[in-house]
Each structure stands twice: as structure tokens, then as C-alpha cells.
Short mmCIF file of C-alpha atoms in Angstrom, two decimals:
data_model
loop_
_atom_site.label_atom_id
_atom_site.label_comp_id
_atom_site.label_asym_id
_atom_site.label_seq_id
_atom_site.Cartn_x
_atom_site.Cartn_y
_atom_site.Cartn_z
CA UNK A 1 57.84 -8.18 25.07
CA UNK A 2 56.07 -9.74 22.09
CA UNK A 3 52.72 -8.29 21.13
CA UNK A 4 49.74 -10.34 22.14
CA UNK A 5 47.49 -11.91 19.52
CA UNK A 6 43.71 -11.55 19.72
CA UNK A 7 43.40 -15.01 18.17
CA UNK A 8 45.63 -16.62 20.81
CA UNK A 9 43.99 -14.68 23.63
CA UNK A 10 40.54 -15.69 22.43
CA UNK A 11 41.47 -19.37 22.16
CA UNK A 12 42.83 -19.44 25.70
CA UNK A 13 39.53 -18.02 26.96
CA UNK A 14 37.59 -20.49 24.80
CA UNK A 15 39.53 -23.49 26.11
CA UNK A 16 38.87 -22.55 29.72
CA UNK A 17 35.68 -24.55 29.18
CA UNK A 18 36.40 -28.31 29.23
CA UNK A 19 33.77 -29.02 26.58
CA UNK A 20 35.63 -26.79 24.13
CA UNK A 21 38.88 -28.66 24.75
CA UNK A 22 37.02 -31.90 24.14
CA UNK A 23 35.61 -30.48 20.90
CA UNK A 24 39.14 -29.57 19.79
CA UNK A 25 40.42 -33.10 20.32
CA UNK A 26 37.31 -34.91 19.08
CA UNK A 27 35.31 -32.57 16.84
CA UNK A 28 31.79 -33.54 15.81
CA UNK A 29 32.97 -33.66 12.18
CA UNK A 30 35.44 -36.42 13.07
CA UNK A 31 33.32 -39.42 14.13
CA UNK A 32 36.23 -41.84 13.61
CA UNK A 33 38.42 -39.70 15.89
CA UNK A 34 41.19 -39.51 13.32
CA UNK A 35 42.67 -36.43 15.01
CA UNK A 36 43.23 -38.22 18.30
CA UNK A 37 44.53 -41.29 16.51
CA UNK A 38 47.04 -39.12 14.62
CA UNK A 39 48.18 -37.59 17.91
CA UNK A 40 48.61 -41.06 19.38
CA UNK A 41 50.54 -42.28 16.32
CA UNK A 42 53.10 -39.50 16.80
CA UNK A 43 53.99 -40.92 20.24
CA UNK A 44 53.07 -44.63 20.13
CA UNK A 45 54.82 -46.19 17.14
CA UNK A 46 52.20 -47.68 14.75
CA UNK A 47 54.81 -50.26 13.71
CA UNK A 48 54.49 -51.82 17.17
CA UNK A 49 50.97 -50.89 18.30
CA UNK A 50 47.94 -51.04 16.02
CA UNK A 51 45.22 -48.75 17.40
CA UNK A 52 41.93 -49.73 15.81
CA UNK A 53 39.57 -47.35 17.61
CA UNK A 54 39.33 -44.72 20.34
CA UNK A 55 36.71 -45.30 23.02
CA UNK A 56 37.13 -42.23 25.20
CA UNK A 57 39.29 -39.17 25.82
CA UNK A 58 39.88 -37.79 29.30
CA UNK A 59 41.68 -34.51 29.96
CA UNK A 60 43.26 -34.51 33.42
CA UNK A 61 45.18 -31.22 33.26
CA UNK A 62 45.08 -28.06 31.15
CA UNK A 63 47.80 -25.41 31.39
CA UNK A 64 48.30 -22.21 29.41
CA UNK A 65 51.54 -20.49 28.42
CA UNK A 66 53.98 -23.08 29.74
CA UNK A 67 57.63 -22.03 29.46
CA UNK A 68 60.19 -24.56 28.24
CA UNK A 69 63.85 -23.57 28.39
CA UNK A 70 65.97 -24.97 25.60
CA UNK A 71 68.98 -26.82 26.99
CA UNK A 72 72.43 -25.48 26.16
CA UNK A 73 75.61 -27.51 26.70
CA UNK A 74 78.56 -25.87 28.46
CA UNK A 75 81.99 -27.06 27.34
CA UNK A 76 85.23 -26.39 29.19
CA UNK A 77 88.89 -27.36 28.80
CA UNK A 78 92.12 -27.08 30.81
CA UNK A 79 95.61 -27.40 29.42
CA UNK A 80 98.94 -27.50 31.23
CA UNK A 81 102.45 -27.85 29.89
CA UNK A 82 104.51 -30.87 30.99
CA UNK A 83 106.87 -31.30 32.67
CA UNK A 84 105.34 -29.05 35.30
CA UNK A 85 106.09 -25.38 34.78
CA UNK A 86 104.67 -22.11 36.02
CA UNK A 87 102.57 -21.77 32.89
CA UNK A 88 98.98 -23.05 32.69
CA UNK A 89 96.08 -22.20 30.43
CA UNK A 90 92.35 -22.64 31.01
CA UNK A 91 89.42 -21.84 28.75
CA UNK A 92 85.72 -21.97 29.53
CA UNK A 93 82.88 -21.44 27.10
CA UNK A 94 80.01 -19.56 28.76
CA UNK A 95 76.75 -19.75 26.78
CA UNK A 96 74.25 -16.98 26.34
CA UNK A 97 70.88 -17.23 28.04
CA UNK A 98 69.04 -20.18 26.44
CA UNK A 99 65.89 -19.31 24.51
CA UNK A 100 62.48 -19.88 26.03
CA UNK A 101 59.76 -21.66 24.07
CA UNK A 102 56.17 -21.02 25.08
CA UNK A 103 53.56 -23.75 24.79
CA UNK A 104 50.20 -22.02 24.38
CA UNK A 105 48.25 -24.91 25.86
CA UNK A 106 49.51 -28.13 27.44
CA UNK A 107 47.14 -31.04 27.96
CA UNK A 108 47.67 -34.16 30.02
CA UNK A 109 45.21 -36.72 28.71
CA UNK A 110 44.36 -40.40 28.99
CA UNK A 111 43.04 -42.09 25.84
CA UNK A 112 41.06 -45.33 26.08
CA UNK A 113 41.78 -47.33 22.92
CA UNK A 114 41.23 -50.70 21.33
CA UNK A 115 44.63 -51.90 20.19
CA UNK A 116 46.72 -54.94 19.39
CA UNK A 117 50.48 -55.54 19.02
CA UNK A 118 51.78 -55.08 15.48
CA UNK A 119 54.80 -56.57 13.75
CA UNK A 120 56.40 -59.97 14.08
CA UNK A 121 57.57 -61.20 17.48
CA UNK A 122 60.74 -63.21 18.11
CA UNK A 123 59.61 -66.65 19.25
CA UNK A 124 62.78 -68.77 19.28
CA UNK A 125 66.51 -68.89 18.50
CA UNK A 126 68.04 -72.13 17.19
CA UNK A 127 71.67 -73.00 16.52
CA UNK A 128 72.14 -74.55 13.09
CA UNK A 129 75.53 -76.26 13.58
CA UNK A 130 78.54 -76.66 15.84
CA UNK A 131 81.16 -73.95 16.25
CA UNK A 132 83.35 -73.54 13.15
CA UNK A 133 86.41 -71.54 12.23
CA UNK A 134 85.67 -68.06 10.93
CA UNK A 135 85.08 -67.92 7.19
CA UNK A 136 86.70 -65.45 4.81
CA UNK A 137 90.24 -64.55 3.91
CA UNK A 138 90.44 -61.79 6.54
CA UNK A 139 89.08 -63.86 9.45
CA UNK A 140 91.55 -64.38 12.35
CA UNK A 141 92.71 -67.97 12.86
CA UNK A 142 91.46 -68.02 16.45
CA UNK A 143 87.99 -66.70 15.56
CA UNK A 144 85.03 -69.08 15.58
CA UNK A 145 81.44 -68.56 14.55
CA UNK A 146 78.13 -70.36 14.84
CA UNK A 147 75.07 -69.66 12.68
CA UNK A 148 71.69 -69.22 14.31
CA UNK A 149 68.15 -69.26 12.95
CA UNK A 150 65.70 -66.71 14.32
CA UNK A 151 62.05 -67.72 14.28
CA UNK A 152 59.40 -65.00 14.25
CA UNK A 153 55.72 -65.45 15.02
CA UNK A 154 52.79 -63.35 13.89
CA UNK A 155 51.27 -61.15 16.59
CA UNK A 156 48.03 -62.37 18.13
CA UNK A 157 44.91 -61.31 16.20
CA UNK A 158 42.92 -58.33 17.37
CA UNK A 159 40.29 -59.30 19.93
CA UNK A 160 37.35 -56.88 19.80
CA UNK A 161 36.03 -58.27 23.08
CA UNK A 162 39.22 -57.45 25.00
CA UNK A 163 38.97 -54.51 27.42
CA UNK A 164 40.21 -51.13 26.23
CA UNK A 165 43.65 -49.88 27.17
CA UNK A 166 44.39 -46.49 28.75
CA UNK A 167 47.29 -44.68 27.08
CA UNK A 168 48.63 -41.48 28.70
CA UNK A 169 49.22 -38.74 26.14
CA UNK A 170 50.62 -35.25 26.56
CA UNK A 171 49.38 -32.86 23.88
CA UNK A 172 51.39 -29.67 23.39
CA UNK A 173 49.35 -27.12 21.48
CA UNK A 174 50.56 -24.01 19.66
CA UNK A 175 48.25 -21.28 18.36
CA UNK A 176 49.00 -19.43 15.11
CA UNK A 177 47.08 -16.29 14.21
CA UNK A 178 47.85 -16.61 10.48
CA UNK A 179 48.64 -19.34 7.99
CA UNK A 180 52.41 -18.95 7.73
CA UNK A 181 53.61 -22.52 7.21
CA UNK A 182 57.35 -21.79 7.30
CA UNK A 183 57.00 -20.00 10.63
CA UNK A 184 54.69 -22.71 12.00
CA UNK A 185 56.97 -25.62 11.09
CA UNK A 186 60.05 -23.89 12.49
CA UNK A 187 58.33 -22.99 15.76
CA UNK A 188 56.87 -26.49 16.13
CA UNK A 189 60.22 -28.16 15.46
CA UNK A 190 62.12 -25.92 17.87
CA UNK A 191 59.54 -26.35 20.63
CA UNK A 192 59.45 -30.12 20.13
CA UNK A 193 63.23 -30.41 20.46
CA UNK A 194 63.14 -28.30 23.63
CA UNK A 195 60.37 -30.38 25.22
CA UNK A 196 62.02 -33.69 24.32
CA UNK A 197 65.30 -32.47 25.83
CA UNK A 198 63.67 -31.11 28.99
CA UNK A 199 61.31 -34.01 29.63
CA UNK A 200 62.25 -37.34 31.21
CA UNK A 201 63.15 -40.14 28.83
CA UNK A 202 59.88 -41.64 27.57
CA UNK A 203 59.04 -44.92 29.25
CA UNK A 204 58.89 -48.14 27.28
CA UNK A 205 55.46 -49.70 27.03
CA UNK A 206 54.53 -53.17 25.85
CA UNK A 207 54.35 -51.91 22.26
CA UNK A 208 57.93 -50.65 22.25
CA UNK A 209 59.75 -47.41 22.99
CA UNK A 210 57.82 -44.16 22.68
CA UNK A 211 58.65 -41.90 19.76
CA UNK A 212 58.45 -38.57 21.60
CA UNK A 213 57.62 -36.96 24.93
CA UNK A 214 54.53 -35.24 23.56
CA UNK A 215 52.13 -35.09 20.65
CA UNK A 216 51.94 -31.70 18.90
CA UNK A 217 48.82 -29.89 17.74
CA UNK A 218 48.91 -26.67 15.72
CA UNK A 219 45.75 -24.55 15.70
CA UNK A 220 45.23 -22.13 12.80
CA UNK A 221 42.38 -19.79 11.88
CA UNK A 222 39.80 -21.56 9.74
CA UNK A 223 40.40 -21.12 6.01
CA UNK A 224 37.59 -19.25 4.25
CA UNK A 225 35.61 -21.35 1.80
CA UNK A 226 36.26 -18.78 -0.94
CA UNK A 227 40.03 -18.73 -0.32
CA UNK A 228 41.54 -18.14 -3.79
CA UNK A 229 44.92 -19.78 -3.11
CA UNK A 230 45.68 -23.47 -3.42
CA UNK A 231 46.25 -23.68 0.33
CA UNK A 232 43.48 -25.68 1.97
CA UNK A 233 43.02 -27.16 5.41
CA UNK A 234 43.56 -30.66 4.02
CA UNK A 235 46.84 -29.74 2.33
CA UNK A 236 48.10 -27.98 5.45
CA UNK A 237 47.23 -31.03 7.53
CA UNK A 238 49.02 -33.30 5.07
CA UNK A 239 52.14 -31.11 5.16
CA UNK A 240 52.33 -31.02 8.96
CA UNK A 241 51.70 -34.77 9.13
CA UNK A 242 54.92 -35.41 7.20
CA UNK A 243 56.79 -33.91 10.18
CA UNK A 244 54.75 -35.70 12.85
CA UNK A 245 52.47 -32.77 13.71
CA UNK A 246 48.68 -32.49 13.65
CA UNK A 247 46.77 -29.46 12.37
CA UNK A 248 43.43 -28.08 13.51
CA UNK A 249 41.43 -25.09 12.32
CA UNK A 250 39.22 -22.95 14.51
CA UNK A 251 37.00 -19.98 13.79
CA UNK A 252 38.25 -16.76 15.32
CA UNK A 253 36.86 -16.27 18.85
#
């Protein structure tokens, strides 16, 4: 059994209080709610949905130490000589026990946002000419083609008076008791693959297909202001953002 971490234990006790979970998602130092917007952008593709602001965050469910079993494929084969003889051969590959990934804190949330569709929308398809024989030296003689023109329209402009939209968002949170970026990125990536494989296929919303089953938040101990290395909270956040993760820093409980 892995040794427990005082930092992880303390955070679980801290986040028993709903106001502390709210402060993690929307800290007082983040009036524009960039953290929540980054979490949303990792699930709802910004290329299809432009989220301009976050009105409210509601946490419906909080769970600690959720186990996710990584899926393992089992492959089998059976061979038999022909014509039929007394000889047959069968092989089956039996996997080892799949690894278990532990999610330190799982949140089911609903985020009220102001948003508008992004990207051009297909408005019409027009045929340019009648059917014609296929062009090119390698085209079959019985092949015909017909060119079409696709017309795209700009998305409707953002309407600030429109009612807010409620977007469901699962936030999977991992706690790290030290700033080991290699370990953090590997654990986040492995856990994300396991959750995406174990979760139902994300539903398609009116902004397009979802990018992932969950947003991912990594919580590290706060970096001391006199830290002599070049590693800072901003740089760590920028690094994790390149992989679709969000970083947060908390003082030790």
C-alpha cells in the first residue's frame, strides 16, 4: 500500500467544506474566472463555442479517491489445419490485472456561461454544372463528376442580453505533494486516458463534439516567493496548459 501524503490528506479535509471547493474553482484572485474558463476549454472546443464570461459555478457532487480501472484488451486466436485432421491449435492471451488510477477528488459541476457559436457555418450547397466525365489520365471511362460550391456564413454575433447557458462539466482533480512535473504530467496523462476509456462517449452539443470526458485540475503546494529556481506557478501553469491540463496552487493545510 502506498504511503499517505499529509498534503493530500489535508486537502481532502479542506475540501469537505463546499466554500473551499468553490474557492479552488473560482479563487478571489481570479475575478475573470480564467481557471474555470480554462477547464471548460479543455472539454468544450473553443473553435466551435466562444465562452465570453462565466456567470456562476454550481457543484452538484464531490467524491474523494475514486478508482478508475484502465481497460485492457484481450486478444485470442484459433487455428485448425485443413482438410480436417485430428490436429488443432488454440492460443489465448490473458492479460495481467489492469492498473488502477485514483482520482483524488471528482467534481460534477454545472457552469452558467455567456457564449456564442464560433467558426463559419455551412449555409448552402450549389451545383456549378452538369455531370461531366471524370478528368485526368487515370480516371475511369465510366466515372462522372460534378463540382459543387459550398457557401459558409458567419456565426451570429454575440448577444449579451441572451440568457446564460448551463454547461455540465466533470472536473477530475489530482493532488501532488511536491513539484515534480515529469511525474505530474505522466500521472495526469495516464489517468485521463483511463477515464476517457471508461466513461461513456461524450455527447455532442450544439457547439460540436466534446473534446474529453472530463476537465483535469492538478493541485500543487504553493511555490514560496523566495524560490531560487526558475520554476514559478505561472510557468508550471503554462506547461500543463500545453497538454490540456489546468494547474492550481494551495498552501499546505
